[in-house]
mmCIF file of C-alpha atoms and ligand atoms in Angstrom:
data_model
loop_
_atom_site.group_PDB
_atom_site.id
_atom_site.type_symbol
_atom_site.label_atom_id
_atom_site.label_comp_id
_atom_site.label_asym_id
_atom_site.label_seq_id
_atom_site.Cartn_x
_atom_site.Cartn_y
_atom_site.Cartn_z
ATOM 1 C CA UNK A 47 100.891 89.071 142.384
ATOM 2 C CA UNK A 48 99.530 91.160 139.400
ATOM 3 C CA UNK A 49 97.008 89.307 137.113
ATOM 4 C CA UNK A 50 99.128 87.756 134.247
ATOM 5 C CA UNK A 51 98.747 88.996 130.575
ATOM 6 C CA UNK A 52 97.069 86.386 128.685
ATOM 7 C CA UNK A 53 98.856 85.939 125.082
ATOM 8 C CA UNK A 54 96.964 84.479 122.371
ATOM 9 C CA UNK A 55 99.936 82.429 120.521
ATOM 10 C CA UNK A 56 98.788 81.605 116.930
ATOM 11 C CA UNK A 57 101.054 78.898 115.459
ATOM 12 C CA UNK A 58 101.982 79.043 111.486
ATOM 13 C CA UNK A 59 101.740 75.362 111.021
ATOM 14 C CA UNK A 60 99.732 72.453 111.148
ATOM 15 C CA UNK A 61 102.810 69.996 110.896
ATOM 16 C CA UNK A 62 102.693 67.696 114.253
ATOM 17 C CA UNK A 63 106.178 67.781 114.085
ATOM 18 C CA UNK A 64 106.287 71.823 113.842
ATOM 19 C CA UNK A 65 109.616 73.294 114.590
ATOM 20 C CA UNK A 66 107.751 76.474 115.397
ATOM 21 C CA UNK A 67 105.280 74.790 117.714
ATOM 22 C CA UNK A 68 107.805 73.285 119.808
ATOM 23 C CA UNK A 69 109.568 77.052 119.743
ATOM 24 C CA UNK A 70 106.145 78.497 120.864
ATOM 25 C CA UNK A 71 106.123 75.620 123.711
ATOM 26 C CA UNK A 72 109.342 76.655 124.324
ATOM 27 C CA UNK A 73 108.845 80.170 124.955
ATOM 28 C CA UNK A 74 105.319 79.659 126.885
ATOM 29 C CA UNK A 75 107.645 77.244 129.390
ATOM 30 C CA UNK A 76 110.137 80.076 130.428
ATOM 31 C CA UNK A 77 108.282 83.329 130.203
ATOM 32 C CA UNK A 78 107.917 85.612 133.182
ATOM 33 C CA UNK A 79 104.711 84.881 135.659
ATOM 34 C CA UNK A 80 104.110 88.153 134.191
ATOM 35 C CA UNK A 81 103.219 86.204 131.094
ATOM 36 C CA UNK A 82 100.678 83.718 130.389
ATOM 37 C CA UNK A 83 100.580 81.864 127.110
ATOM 38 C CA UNK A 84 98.158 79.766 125.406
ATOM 39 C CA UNK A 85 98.346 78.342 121.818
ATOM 40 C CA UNK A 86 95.142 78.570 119.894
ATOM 41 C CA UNK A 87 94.440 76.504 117.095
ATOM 42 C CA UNK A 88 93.576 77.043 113.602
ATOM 43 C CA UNK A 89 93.310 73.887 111.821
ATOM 44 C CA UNK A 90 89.755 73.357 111.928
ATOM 45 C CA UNK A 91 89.077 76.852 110.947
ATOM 46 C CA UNK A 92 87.519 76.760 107.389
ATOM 47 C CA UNK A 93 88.538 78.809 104.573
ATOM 48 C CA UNK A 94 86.914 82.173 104.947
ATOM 49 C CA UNK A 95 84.303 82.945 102.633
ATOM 50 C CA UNK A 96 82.555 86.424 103.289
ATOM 51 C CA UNK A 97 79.458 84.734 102.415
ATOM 52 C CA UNK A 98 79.639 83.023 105.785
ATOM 53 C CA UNK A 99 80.007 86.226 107.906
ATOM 54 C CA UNK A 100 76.778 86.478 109.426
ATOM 55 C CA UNK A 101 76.269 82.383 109.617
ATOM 56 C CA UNK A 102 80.143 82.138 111.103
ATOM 57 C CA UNK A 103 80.944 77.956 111.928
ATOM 58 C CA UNK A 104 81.653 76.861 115.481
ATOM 59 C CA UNK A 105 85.265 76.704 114.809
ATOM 60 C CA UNK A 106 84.982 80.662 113.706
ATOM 61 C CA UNK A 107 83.222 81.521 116.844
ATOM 62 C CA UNK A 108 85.498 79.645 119.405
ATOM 63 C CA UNK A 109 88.755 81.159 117.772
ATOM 64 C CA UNK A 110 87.154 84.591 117.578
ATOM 65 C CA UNK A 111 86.388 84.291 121.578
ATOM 66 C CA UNK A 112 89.915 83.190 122.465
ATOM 67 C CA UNK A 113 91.567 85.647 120.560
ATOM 68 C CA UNK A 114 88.864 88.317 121.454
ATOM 69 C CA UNK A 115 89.573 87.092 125.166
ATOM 70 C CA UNK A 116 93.308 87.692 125.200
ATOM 71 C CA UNK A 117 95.282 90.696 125.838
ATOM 72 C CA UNK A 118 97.916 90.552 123.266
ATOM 73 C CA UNK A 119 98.507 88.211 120.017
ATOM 74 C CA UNK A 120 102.199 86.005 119.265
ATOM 75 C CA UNK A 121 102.558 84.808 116.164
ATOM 76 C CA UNK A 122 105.231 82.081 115.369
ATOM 77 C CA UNK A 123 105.259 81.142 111.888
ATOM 78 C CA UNK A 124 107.299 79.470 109.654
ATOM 79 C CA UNK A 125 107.989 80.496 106.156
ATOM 80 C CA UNK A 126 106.625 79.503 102.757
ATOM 81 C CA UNK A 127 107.542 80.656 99.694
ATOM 82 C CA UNK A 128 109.132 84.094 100.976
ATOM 83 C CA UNK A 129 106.160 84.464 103.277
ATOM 84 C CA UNK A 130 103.934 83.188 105.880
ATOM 85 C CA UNK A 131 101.478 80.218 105.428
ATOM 86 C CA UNK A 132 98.407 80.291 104.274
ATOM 87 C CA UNK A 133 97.056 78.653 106.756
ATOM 88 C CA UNK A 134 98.026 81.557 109.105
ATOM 89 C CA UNK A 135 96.715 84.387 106.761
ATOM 90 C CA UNK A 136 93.341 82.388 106.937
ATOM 91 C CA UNK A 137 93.317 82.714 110.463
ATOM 92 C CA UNK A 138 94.122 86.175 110.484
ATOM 93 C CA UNK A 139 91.313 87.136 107.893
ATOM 94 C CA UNK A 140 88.872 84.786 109.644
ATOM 95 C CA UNK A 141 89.103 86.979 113.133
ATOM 96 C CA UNK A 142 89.342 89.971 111.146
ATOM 97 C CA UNK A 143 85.528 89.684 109.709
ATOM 98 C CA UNK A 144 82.800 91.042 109.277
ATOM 99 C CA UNK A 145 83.656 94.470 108.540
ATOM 100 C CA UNK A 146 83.957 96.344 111.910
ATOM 101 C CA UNK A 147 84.200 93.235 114.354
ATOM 102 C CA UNK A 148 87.979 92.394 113.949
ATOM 103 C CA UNK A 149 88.945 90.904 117.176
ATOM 104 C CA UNK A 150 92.563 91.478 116.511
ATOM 105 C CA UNK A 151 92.404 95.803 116.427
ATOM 106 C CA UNK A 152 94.646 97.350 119.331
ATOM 107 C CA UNK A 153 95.861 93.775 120.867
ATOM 108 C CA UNK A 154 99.338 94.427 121.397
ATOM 109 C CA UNK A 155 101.626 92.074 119.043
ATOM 110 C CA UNK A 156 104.510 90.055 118.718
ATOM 111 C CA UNK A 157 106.255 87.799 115.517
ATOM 112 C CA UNK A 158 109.038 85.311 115.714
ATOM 113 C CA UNK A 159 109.609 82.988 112.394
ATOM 114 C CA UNK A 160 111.446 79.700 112.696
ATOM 115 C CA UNK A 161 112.798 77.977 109.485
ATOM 116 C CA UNK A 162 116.010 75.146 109.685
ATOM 117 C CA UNK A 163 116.915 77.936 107.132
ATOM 118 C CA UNK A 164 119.858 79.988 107.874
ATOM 119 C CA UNK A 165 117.775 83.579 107.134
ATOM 120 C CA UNK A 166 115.226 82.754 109.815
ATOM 121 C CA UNK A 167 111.777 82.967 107.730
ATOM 122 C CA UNK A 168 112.641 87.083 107.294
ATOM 123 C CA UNK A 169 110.335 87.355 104.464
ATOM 124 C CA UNK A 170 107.141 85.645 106.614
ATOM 125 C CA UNK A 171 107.592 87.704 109.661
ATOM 126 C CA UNK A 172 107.598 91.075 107.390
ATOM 127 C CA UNK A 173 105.023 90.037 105.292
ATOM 128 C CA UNK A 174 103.310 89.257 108.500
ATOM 129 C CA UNK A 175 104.374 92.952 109.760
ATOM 130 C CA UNK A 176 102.184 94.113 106.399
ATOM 131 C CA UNK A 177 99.264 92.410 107.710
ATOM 132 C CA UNK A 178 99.471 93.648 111.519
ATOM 133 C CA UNK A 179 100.034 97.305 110.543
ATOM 134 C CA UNK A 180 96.197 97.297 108.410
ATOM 135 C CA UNK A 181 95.164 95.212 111.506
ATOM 136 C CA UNK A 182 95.819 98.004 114.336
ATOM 137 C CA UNK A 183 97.838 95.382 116.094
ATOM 138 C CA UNK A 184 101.129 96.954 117.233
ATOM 139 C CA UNK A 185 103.812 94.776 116.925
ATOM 140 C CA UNK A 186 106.802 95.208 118.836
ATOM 141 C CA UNK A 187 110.190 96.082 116.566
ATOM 142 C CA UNK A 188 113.170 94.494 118.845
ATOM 143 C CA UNK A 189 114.014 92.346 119.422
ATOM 144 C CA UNK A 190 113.465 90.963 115.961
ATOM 145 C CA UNK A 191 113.140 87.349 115.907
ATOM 146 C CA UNK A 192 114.336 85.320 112.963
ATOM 147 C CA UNK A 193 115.521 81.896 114.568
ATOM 148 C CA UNK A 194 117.255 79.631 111.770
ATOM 149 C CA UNK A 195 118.869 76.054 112.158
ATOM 150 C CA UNK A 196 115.500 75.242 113.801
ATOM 151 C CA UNK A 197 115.913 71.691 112.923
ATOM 152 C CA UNK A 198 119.124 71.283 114.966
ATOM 153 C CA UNK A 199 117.704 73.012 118.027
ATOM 154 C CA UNK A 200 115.258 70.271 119.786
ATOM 155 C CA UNK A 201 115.922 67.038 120.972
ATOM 156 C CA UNK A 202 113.591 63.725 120.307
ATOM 157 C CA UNK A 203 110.974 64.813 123.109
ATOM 158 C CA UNK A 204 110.774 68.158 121.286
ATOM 159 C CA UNK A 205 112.572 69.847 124.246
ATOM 160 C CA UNK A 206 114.793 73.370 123.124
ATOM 161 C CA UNK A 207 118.653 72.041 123.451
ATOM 162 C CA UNK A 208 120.380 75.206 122.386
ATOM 163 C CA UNK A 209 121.224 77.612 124.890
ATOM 164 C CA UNK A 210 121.496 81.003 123.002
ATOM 165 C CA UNK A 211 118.453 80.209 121.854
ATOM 166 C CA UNK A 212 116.834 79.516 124.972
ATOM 167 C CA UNK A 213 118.231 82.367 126.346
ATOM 168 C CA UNK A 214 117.119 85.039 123.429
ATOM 169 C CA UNK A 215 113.670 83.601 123.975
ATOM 170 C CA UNK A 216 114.278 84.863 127.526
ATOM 171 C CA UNK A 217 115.040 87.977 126.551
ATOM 172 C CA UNK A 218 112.604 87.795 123.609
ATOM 173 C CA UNK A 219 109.321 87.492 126.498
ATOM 174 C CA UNK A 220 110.965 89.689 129.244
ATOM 175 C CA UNK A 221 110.536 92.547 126.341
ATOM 176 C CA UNK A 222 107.403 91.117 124.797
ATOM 177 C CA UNK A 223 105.378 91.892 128.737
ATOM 178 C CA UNK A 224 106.927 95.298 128.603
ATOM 179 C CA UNK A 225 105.451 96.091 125.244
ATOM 180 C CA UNK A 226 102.151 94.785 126.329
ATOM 181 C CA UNK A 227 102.457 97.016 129.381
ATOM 182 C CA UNK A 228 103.327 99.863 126.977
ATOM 183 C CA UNK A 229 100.108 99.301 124.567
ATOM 184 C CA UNK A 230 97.715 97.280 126.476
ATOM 185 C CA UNK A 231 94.016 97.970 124.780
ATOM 186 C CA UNK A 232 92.151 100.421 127.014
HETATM 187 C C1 FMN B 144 105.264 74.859 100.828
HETATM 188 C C2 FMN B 144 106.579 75.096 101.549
HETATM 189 C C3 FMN B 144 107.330 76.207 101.244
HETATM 190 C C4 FMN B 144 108.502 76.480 101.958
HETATM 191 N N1 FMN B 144 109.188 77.642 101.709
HETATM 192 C C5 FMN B 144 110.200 78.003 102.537
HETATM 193 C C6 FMN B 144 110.778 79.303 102.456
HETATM 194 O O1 FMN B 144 110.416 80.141 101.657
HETATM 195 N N2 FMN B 144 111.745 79.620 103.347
HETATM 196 C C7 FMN B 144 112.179 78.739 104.315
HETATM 197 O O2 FMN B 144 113.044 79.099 105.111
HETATM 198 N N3 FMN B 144 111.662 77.497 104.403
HETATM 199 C C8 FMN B 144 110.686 77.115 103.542
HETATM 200 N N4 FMN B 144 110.101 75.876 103.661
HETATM 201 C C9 FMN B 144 110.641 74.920 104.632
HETATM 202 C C10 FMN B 144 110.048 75.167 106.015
HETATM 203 O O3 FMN B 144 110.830 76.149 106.661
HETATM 204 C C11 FMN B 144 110.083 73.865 106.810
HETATM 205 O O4 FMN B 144 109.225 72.912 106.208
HETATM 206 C C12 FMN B 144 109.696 74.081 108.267
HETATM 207 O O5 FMN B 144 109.942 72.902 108.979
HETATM 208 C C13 FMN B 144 108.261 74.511 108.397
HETATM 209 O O6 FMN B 144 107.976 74.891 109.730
HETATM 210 P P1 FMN B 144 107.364 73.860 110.790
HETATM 211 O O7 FMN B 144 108.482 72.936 111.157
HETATM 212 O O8 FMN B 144 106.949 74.717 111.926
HETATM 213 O O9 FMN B 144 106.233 73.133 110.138
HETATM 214 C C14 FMN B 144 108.950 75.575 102.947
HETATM 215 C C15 FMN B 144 108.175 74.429 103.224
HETATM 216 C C16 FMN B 144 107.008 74.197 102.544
HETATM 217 C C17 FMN B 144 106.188 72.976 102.904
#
């Protein structure tokens, strides 16, 4: 069997509870062998300050690596405020610094936002969009993936009760290791 693509999933929020964790948990437990995903985590990431680019923390280097290591980037982020946490957009400046050594340029990309709202986070995953087109990081267009009613979707243990769902994340991933086939990094 073909060596699997290794996906870099970057999570939106820090909330132990997260909604769009357990949908990224979800997702990594019924995509294809083709597929294999990782979540890596950006809570002890500090704030980026250019000052720090040429003394980068532990944290910076160890995110940098996994995300430098992988072949294409999934973000799954909820919403706040119309747009994506800041958490998230520290993340994504953090690997995309110093000038010239962004470890996210030609990874092949994916977005899915999660809200219990009934619009699906829209306005995150777009403004997200902005980010990844400056980035180089082409994200794939469809299926778009704006899951609302995320709190009614998982059961006590976190597991994904809702079919449809289940199944457009099936559908979501099948598509998702074609597009990295399409613009894997040479
Ligand atoms: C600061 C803040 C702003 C929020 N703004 C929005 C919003 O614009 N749209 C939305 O659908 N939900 C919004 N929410 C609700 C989040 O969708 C909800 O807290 C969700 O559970 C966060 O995702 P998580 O479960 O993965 O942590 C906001 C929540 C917070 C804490």
């Amino acid at each position: 069997m073909p060596v699997p693509h290794r996906v870099a999933v970057v999570v939106g929020s820090l909330r132990k509870d997260s909604f769009n964790r357990k949908m990224a948990k979800a997702l990594a437990a019924i995509a294809p062998e083709s597929l294999s995903l990782e979540i890596v985590e950006i809570g002890a990431l500090p704030l980026y300050n250019q000052d720090d680019d040429a003394t980068p923390s532990a944290a910076t280097i160890a995110f940098k690596e996994k995300i430098a290591g992988a072949d294409a980037v999934l973000f799954v982020t909820p919403e706040y405020n119309r747009s994506f946490p800041g958490v998230l957009k520290n993340a994504i400046d953090v690997g995309s610094r110093p000038y010239g050594k962004s470890v996210w340029s030609g990874k092949p990309g994916g977005v899915i936002s999660v809200s219990p709202g009934a619009i699906g986070a829209f306005g995150a995953n777009h403004h997200l969009r902005q980010s990844l087109v400056f980035l180089n990081v082409p994200a794939m267009q469809q299926p778009e993936a704006y899951i609302g009613g995320a709190d009614k979707m998982f059961d006590a243990g976190g597991k994904l009760t809702n079919d449809s769902t289940r199944e457009f994340l099936g559908k979501f991933a099948t598509a998702f290791a074609a597009w990295i086939d399409r613009n894997a990094a040479s």
